[in-house]
mmCIF file of C-alpha atoms and ligand atoms in Angstrom:
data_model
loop_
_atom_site.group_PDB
_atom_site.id
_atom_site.type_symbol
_atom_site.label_atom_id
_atom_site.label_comp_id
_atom_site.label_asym_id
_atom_site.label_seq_id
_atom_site.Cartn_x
_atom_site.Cartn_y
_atom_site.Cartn_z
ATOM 1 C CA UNK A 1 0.000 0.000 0.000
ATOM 2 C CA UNK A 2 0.932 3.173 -1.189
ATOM 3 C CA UNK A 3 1.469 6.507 1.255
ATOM 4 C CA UNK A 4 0.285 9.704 -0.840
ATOM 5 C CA UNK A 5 -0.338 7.025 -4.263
ATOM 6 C CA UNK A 6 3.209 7.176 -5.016
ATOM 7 C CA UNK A 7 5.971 5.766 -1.853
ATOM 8 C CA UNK A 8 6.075 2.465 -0.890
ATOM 9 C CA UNK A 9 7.137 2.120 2.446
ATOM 10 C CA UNK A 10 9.655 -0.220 3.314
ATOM 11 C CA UNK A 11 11.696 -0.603 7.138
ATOM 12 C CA UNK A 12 11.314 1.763 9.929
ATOM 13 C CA UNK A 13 15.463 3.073 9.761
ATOM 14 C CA UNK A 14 15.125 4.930 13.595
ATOM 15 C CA UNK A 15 12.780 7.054 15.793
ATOM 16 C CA UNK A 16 14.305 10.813 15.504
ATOM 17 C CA UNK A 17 14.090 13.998 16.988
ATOM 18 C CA UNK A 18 10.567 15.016 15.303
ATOM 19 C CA UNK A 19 9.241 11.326 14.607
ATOM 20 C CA UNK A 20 10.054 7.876 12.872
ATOM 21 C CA UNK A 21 12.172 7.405 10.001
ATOM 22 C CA UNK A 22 11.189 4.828 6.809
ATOM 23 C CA UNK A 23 13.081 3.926 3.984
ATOM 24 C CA UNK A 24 10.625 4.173 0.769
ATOM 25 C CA UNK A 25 10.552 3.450 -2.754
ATOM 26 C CA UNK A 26 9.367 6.315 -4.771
ATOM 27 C CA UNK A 27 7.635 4.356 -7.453
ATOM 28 C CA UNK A 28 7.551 7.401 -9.579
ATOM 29 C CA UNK A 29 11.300 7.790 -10.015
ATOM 30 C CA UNK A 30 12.013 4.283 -8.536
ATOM 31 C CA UNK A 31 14.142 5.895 -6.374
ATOM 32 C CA UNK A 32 14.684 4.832 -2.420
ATOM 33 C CA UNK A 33 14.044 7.860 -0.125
ATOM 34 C CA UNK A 34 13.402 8.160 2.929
ATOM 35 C CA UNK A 35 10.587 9.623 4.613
ATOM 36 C CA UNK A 36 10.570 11.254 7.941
ATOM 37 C CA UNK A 37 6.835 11.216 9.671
ATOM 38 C CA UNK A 38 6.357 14.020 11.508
ATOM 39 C CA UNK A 39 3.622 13.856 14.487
ATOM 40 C CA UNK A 40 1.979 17.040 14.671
ATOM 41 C CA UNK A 41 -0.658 15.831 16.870
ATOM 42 C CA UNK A 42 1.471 16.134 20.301
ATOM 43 C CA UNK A 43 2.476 20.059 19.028
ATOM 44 C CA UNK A 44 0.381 22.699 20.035
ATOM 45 C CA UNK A 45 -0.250 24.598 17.227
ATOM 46 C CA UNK A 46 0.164 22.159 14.740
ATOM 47 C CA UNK A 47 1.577 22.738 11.027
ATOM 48 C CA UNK A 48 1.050 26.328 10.677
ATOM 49 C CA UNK A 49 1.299 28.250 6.945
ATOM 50 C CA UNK A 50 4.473 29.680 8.236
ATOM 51 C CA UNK A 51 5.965 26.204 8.879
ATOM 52 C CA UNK A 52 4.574 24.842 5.321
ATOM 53 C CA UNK A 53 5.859 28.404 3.958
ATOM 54 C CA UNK A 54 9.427 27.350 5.241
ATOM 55 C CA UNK A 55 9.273 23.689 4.245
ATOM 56 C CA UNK A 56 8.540 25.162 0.254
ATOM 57 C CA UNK A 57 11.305 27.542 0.943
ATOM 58 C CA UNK A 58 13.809 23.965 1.932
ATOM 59 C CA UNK A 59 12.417 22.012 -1.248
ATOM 60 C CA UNK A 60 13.268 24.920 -3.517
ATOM 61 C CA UNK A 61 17.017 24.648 -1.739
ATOM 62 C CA UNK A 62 19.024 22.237 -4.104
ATOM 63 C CA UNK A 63 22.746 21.924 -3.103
ATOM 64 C CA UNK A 64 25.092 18.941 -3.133
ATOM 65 C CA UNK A 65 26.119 19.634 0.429
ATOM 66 C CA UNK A 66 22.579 19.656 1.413
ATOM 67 C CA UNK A 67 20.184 16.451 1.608
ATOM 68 C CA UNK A 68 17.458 17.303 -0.559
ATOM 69 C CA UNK A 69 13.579 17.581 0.734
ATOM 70 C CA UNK A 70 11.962 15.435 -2.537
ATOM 71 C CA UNK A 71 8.345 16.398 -1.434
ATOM 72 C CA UNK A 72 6.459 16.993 1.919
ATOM 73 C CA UNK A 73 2.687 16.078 2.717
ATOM 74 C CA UNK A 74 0.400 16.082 5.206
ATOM 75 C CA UNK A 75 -1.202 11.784 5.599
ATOM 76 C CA UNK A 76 -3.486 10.978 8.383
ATOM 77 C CA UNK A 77 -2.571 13.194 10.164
ATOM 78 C CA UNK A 78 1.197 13.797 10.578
ATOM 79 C CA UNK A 79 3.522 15.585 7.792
ATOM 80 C CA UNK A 80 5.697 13.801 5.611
ATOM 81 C CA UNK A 81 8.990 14.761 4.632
ATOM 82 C CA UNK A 82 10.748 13.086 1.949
ATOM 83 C CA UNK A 83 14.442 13.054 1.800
ATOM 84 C CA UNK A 84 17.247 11.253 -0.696
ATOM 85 C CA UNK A 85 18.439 8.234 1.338
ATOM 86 C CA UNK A 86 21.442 8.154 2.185
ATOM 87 C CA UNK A 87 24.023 5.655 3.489
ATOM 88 C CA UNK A 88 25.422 6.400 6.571
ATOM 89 C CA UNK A 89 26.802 9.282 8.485
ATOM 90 C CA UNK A 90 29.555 10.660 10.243
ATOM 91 C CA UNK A 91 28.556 9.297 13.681
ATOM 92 C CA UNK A 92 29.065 6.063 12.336
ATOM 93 C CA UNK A 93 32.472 6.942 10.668
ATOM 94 C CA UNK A 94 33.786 7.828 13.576
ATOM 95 C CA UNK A 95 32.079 4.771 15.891
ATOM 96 C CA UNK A 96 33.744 2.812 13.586
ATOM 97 C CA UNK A 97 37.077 1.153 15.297
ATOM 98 C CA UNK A 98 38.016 -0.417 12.128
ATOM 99 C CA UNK A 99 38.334 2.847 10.057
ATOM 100 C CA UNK A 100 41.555 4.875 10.151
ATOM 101 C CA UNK A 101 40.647 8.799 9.270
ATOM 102 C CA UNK A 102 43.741 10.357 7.952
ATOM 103 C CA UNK A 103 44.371 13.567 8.294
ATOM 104 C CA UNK A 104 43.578 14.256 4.513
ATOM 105 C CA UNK A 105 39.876 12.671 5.346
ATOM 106 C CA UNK A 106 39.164 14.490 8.516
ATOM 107 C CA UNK A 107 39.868 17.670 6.263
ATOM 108 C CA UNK A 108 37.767 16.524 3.294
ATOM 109 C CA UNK A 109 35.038 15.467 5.776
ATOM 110 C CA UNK A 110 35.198 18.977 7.712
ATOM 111 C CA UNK A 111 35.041 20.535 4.519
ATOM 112 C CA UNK A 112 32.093 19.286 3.056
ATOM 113 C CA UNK A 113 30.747 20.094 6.327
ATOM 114 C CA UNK A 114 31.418 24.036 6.443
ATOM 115 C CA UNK A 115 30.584 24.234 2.621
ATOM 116 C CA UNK A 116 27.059 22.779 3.977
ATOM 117 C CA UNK A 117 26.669 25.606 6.170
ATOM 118 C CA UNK A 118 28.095 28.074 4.015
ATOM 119 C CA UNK A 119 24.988 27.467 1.894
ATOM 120 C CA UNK A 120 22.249 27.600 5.639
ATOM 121 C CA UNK A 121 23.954 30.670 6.033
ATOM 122 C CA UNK A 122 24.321 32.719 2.826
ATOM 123 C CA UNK A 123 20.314 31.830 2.889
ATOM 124 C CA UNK A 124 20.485 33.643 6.429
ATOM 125 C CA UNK A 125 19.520 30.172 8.056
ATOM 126 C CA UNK A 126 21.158 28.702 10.708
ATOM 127 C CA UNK A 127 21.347 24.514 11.182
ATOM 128 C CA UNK A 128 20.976 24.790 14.833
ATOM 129 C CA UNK A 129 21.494 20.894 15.512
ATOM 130 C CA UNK A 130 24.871 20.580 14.132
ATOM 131 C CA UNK A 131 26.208 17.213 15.159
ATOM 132 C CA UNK A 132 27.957 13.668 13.502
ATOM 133 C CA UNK A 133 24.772 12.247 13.396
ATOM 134 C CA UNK A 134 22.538 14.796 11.023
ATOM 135 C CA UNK A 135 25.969 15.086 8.519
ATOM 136 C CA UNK A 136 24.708 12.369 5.894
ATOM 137 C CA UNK A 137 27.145 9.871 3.933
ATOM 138 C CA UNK A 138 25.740 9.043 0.421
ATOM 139 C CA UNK A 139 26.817 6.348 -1.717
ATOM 140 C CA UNK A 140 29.556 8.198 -3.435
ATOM 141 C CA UNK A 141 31.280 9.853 0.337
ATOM 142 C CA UNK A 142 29.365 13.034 -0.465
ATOM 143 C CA UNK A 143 28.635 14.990 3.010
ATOM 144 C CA UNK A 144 25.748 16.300 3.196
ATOM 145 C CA UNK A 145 23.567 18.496 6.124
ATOM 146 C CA UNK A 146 20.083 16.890 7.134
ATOM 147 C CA UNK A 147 17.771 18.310 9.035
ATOM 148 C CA UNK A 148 18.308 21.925 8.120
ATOM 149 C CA UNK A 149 15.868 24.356 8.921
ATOM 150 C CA UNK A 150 13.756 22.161 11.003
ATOM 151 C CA UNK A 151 15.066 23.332 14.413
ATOM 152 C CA UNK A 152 13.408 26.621 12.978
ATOM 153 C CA UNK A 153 10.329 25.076 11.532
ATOM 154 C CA UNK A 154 9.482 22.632 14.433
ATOM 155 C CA UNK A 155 11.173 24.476 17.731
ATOM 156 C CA UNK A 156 14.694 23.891 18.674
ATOM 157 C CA UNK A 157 14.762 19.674 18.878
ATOM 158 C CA UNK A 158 16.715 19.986 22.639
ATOM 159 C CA UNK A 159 13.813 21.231 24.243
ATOM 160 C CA UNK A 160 11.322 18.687 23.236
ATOM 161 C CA UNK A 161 12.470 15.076 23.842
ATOM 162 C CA UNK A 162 14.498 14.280 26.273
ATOM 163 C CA UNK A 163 16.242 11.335 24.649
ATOM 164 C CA UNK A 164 18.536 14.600 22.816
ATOM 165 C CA UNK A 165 20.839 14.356 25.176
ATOM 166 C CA UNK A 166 23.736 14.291 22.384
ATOM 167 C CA UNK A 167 22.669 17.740 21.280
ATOM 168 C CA UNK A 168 24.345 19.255 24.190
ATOM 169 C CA UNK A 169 27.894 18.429 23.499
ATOM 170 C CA UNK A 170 27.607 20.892 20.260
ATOM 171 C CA UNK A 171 26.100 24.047 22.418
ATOM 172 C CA UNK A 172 28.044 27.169 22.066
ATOM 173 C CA UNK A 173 29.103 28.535 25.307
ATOM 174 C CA UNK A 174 26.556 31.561 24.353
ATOM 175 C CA UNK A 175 23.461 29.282 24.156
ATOM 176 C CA UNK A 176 24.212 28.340 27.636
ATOM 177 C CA UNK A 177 24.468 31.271 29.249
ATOM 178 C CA UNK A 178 20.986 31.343 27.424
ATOM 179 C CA UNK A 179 21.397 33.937 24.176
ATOM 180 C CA UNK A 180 17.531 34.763 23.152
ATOM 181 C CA UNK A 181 19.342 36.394 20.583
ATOM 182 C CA UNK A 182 22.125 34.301 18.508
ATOM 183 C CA UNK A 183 23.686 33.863 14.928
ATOM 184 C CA UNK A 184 25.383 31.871 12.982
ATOM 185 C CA UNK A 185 28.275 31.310 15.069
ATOM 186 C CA UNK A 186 26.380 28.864 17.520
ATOM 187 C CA UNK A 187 26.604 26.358 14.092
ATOM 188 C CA UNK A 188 30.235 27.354 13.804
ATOM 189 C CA UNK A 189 31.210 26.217 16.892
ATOM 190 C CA UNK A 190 28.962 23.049 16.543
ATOM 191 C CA UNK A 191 30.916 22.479 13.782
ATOM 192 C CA UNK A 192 34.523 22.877 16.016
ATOM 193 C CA UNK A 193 33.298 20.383 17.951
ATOM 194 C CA UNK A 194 32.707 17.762 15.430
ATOM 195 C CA UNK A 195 36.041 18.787 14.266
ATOM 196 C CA UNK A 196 37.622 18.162 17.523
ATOM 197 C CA UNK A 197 35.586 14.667 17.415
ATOM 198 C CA UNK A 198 37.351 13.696 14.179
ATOM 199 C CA UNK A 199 40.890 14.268 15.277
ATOM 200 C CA UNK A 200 40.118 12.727 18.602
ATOM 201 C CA UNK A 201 37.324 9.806 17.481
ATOM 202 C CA UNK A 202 34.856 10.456 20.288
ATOM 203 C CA UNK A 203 33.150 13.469 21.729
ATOM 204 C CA UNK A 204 35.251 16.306 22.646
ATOM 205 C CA UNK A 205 32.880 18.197 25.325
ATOM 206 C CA UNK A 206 31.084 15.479 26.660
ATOM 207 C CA UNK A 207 28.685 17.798 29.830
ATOM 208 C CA UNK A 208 26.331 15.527 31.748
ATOM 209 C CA UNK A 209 23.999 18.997 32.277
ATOM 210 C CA UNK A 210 24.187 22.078 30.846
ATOM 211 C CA UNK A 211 26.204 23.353 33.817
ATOM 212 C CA UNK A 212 28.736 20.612 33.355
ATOM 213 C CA UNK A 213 28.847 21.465 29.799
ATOM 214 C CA UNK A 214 29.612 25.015 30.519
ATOM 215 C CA UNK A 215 32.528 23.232 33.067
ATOM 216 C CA UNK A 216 33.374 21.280 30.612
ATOM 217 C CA UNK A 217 34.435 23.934 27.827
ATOM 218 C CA UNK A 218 36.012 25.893 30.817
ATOM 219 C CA UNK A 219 38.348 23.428 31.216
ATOM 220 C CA UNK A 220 39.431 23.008 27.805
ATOM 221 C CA UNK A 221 39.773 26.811 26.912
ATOM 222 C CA UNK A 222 39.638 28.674 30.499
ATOM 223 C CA UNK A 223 37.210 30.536 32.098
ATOM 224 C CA UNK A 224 36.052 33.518 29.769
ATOM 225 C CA UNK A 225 37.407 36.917 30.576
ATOM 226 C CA UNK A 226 35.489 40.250 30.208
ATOM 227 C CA UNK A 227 37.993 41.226 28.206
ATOM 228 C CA UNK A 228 37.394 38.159 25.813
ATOM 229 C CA UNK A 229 33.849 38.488 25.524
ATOM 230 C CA UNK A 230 32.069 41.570 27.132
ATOM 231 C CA UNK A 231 28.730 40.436 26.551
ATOM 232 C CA UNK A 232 28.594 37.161 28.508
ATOM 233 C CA UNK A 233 27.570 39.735 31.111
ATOM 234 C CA UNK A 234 24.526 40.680 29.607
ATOM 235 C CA UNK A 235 23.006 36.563 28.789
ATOM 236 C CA UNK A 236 20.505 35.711 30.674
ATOM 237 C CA UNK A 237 21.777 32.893 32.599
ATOM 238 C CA UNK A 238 25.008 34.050 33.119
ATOM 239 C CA UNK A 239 26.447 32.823 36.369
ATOM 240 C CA UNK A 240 29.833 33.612 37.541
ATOM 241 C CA UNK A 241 32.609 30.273 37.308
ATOM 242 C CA UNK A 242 35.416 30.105 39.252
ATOM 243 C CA UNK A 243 38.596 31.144 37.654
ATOM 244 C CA UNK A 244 40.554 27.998 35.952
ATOM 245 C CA UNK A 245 43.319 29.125 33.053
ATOM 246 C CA UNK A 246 43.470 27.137 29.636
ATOM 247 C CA UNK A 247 45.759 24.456 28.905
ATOM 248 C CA UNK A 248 47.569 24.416 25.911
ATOM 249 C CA UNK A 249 45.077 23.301 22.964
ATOM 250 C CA UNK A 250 48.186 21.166 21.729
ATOM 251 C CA UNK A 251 47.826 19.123 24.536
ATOM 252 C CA UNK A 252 44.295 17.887 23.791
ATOM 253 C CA UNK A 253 45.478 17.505 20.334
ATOM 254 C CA UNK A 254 48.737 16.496 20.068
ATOM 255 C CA UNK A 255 48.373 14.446 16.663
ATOM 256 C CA UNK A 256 46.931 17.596 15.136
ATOM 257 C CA UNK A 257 48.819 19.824 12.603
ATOM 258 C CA UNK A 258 49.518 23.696 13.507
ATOM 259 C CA UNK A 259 47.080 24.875 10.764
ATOM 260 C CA UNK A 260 44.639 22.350 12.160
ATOM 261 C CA UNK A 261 45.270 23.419 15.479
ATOM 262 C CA UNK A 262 45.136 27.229 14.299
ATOM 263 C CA UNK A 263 41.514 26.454 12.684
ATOM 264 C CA UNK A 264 39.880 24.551 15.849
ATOM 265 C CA UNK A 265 41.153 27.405 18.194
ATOM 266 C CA UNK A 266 39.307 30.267 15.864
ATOM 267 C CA UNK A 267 35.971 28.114 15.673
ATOM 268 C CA UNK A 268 36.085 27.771 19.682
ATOM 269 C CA UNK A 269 36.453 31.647 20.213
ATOM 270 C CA UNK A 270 34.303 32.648 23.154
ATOM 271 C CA UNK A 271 32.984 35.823 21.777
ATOM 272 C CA UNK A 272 30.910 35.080 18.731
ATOM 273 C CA UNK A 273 31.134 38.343 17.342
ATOM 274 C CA UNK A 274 34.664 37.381 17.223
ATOM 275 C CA UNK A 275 34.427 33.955 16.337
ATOM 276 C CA UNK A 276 35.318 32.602 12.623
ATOM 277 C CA UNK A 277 32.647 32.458 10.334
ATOM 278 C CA UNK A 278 32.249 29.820 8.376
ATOM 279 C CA UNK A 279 33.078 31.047 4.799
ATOM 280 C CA UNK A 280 36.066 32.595 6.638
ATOM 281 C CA UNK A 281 36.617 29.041 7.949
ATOM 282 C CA UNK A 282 36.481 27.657 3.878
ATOM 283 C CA UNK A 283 39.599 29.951 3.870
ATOM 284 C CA UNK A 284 41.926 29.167 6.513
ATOM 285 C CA UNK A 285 45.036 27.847 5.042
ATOM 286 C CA UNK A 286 44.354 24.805 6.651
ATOM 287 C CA UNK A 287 42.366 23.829 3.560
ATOM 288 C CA UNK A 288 44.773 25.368 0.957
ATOM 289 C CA UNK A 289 47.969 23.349 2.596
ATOM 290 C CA UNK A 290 48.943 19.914 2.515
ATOM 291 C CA UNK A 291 47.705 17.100 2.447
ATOM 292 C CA UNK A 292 44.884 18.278 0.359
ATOM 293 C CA UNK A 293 41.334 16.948 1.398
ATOM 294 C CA UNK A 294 40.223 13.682 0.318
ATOM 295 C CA UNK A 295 38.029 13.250 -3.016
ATOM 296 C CA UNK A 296 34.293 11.930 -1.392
ATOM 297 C CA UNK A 297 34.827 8.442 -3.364
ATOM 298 C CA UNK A 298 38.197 7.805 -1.649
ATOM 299 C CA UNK A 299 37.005 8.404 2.221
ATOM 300 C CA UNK A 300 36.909 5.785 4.505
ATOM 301 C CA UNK A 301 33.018 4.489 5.038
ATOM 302 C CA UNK A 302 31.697 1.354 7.644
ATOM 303 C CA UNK A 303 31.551 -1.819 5.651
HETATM 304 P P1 LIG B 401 17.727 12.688 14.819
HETATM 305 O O1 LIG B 401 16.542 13.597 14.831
HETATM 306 O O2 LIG B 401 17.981 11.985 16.105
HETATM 307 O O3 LIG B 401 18.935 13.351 14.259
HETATM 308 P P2 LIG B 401 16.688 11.604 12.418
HETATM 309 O O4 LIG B 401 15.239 11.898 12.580
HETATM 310 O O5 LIG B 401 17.456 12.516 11.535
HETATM 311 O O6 LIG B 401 17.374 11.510 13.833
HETATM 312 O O7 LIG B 401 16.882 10.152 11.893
HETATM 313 C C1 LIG B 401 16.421 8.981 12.559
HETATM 314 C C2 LIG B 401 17.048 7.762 11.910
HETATM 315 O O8 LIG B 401 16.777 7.733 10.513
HETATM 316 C C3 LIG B 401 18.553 7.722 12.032
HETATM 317 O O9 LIG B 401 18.945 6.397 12.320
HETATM 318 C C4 LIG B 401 19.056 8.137 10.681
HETATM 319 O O10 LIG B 401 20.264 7.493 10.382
HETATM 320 C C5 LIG B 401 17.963 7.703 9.746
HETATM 321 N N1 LIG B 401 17.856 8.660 8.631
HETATM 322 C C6 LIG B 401 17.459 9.955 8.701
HETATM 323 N N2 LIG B 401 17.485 10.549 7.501
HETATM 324 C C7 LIG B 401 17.926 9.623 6.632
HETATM 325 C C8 LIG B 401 18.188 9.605 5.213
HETATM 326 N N3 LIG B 401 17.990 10.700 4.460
HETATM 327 N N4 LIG B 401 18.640 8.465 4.657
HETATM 328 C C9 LIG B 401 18.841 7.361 5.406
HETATM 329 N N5 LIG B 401 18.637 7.305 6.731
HETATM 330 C C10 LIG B 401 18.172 8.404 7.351
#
């Protein structure tokens, strides 16, 4: 039996952030997809036209860094969103024990990465739920971003199952100290972290709470200063820590090269007015030096 006449729906793949996952044939194109069933029963206000507005606005978004939205519809009740299926992901690169990342494939990997969110950002729209997991593998090692734009559509995923507990270990110091207000840099230094979790294969700021989170990135980088970020004053759940210095970044990364090293420290910048963007990122020298990235079809994937 068909869902809207056209996808046949094969295996449940996993229960996500917004709802349960399928693989599906799309009989039209004979293509496998998969299709991500959204409940909007449990939500309050349901699919409103500015969250159908926004999912036309992601469907219209074609990018090879991006997973494409095929088509979205509303069936018995909860939305559908159809997506190109995709192998595996990054989470499951880096799980995997019996795959050696060079350093040319943790660049090529990074880089398809930022050139994702060069593209959320250029549109003026941020990922918000940057982590290993949501960065898609396809067939051919193409990266690509999933889930972008939902955290807008749908409300940030954190706050509404509890089972997110990952999502924490990619929070930018600024979210919290609980920003109301933030840009693009909270996906920047999402993506330093997953950075950070290739060159050291597991996660880098691992924070039981969000106040062990905050102690957490204290202790890699020291406690901010005023001087290094004025505003942390101002958040709304700013709390004062005690004073503990940083360490030298090399020693939580001593297999990593100095333009490596150079990168990670400018995406972890306290102050995200001062932080790195991310086409600033594309940039850095790190990606111009050797060993040149990886091409996709060469990168180590789980068997
Ligand atoms: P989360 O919200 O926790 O990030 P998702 O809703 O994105 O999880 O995905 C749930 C499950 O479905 C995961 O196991 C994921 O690997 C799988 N999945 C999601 N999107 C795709 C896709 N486009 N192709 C193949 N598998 C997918």
């Amino acid at each position: 039996k068909k869902v809207a006449g056209r996808y046949l729906k094969k295996e449940v793949l996993g229960e996500g952030t917004y709802g349960v996952v399928y693989r599906a044939i799309d009989t039209k194109t004979g293509q496998v997809v998969a299709i991500k069933k959204i409940r909007i029963g449990k939500q309050k206000e349901g699919v409103n036209f500015t969250a159908l507005r926004e999912i036309k606005l992601l469907k219209e978004l074609k990018d090879p860094h991006i997973i494409e939205l095929i088509d979205a519809f509303p069936h018995k009740g909860n939305l559908h969103l159809v997506f190109e299926f995709m192998e595996t992901d990054l989470e499951a690169v880096i799980r995997d024990r019996n795959i050696f990342l060079s350093p040319a494939d943790i660049k090529s990997y990074l880089q398809m990465t930022l050139k994702g969110l060069a593209v959320c950002h250029k549109k003026w729209v941020l990922h918000r739920d940057m982590k290993p997991n949501n960065l898609l593998i396809g067939s051919n090692g193409q990266l690509k971003l999933a889930d972008f734009g939902l955290a807008r559509i749908f409300g940030s995923p954190d706050r509404r199952f509890t089972h997110q507990v990952f999502a924490r270990w990619y929070r930018s110091p600024e979210l919290l100290f609980g920003a109301k207000q933030y840009g693009p840099a909270v996906d920047v230094w999402a993506a330093g972290c997953i950075f950070a979790e290739l060159l050291l294969r597991r996660p880098f700021l691992q924070g039981q709470s969000d106040i062990d989170q905050l102690g957490k990135i204290f202790a890699a980088f020291g406690t901010p200063t005023t001087a290094q970020w004025q505003d942390m004053l101002f958040l709304p759940d700013y709390v004062e820590y005690q004073y503990v210095p940083a360490p030298p970044l090399r020693s939580l990364f001593p297999m990593a090269s100095d333009d490596a090293l150079d990168l990670l420290a400018k995406m972890f910048i306290y102050d995200p007015k001062n932080r790195i963007t991310v086409q600033q990122a594309l940039d850095h020298r790190y990606f111009t030096s050797a060993p040149f990235p990886t091409v996709p079809e060469k990168l180590p994937r789980p068997a």
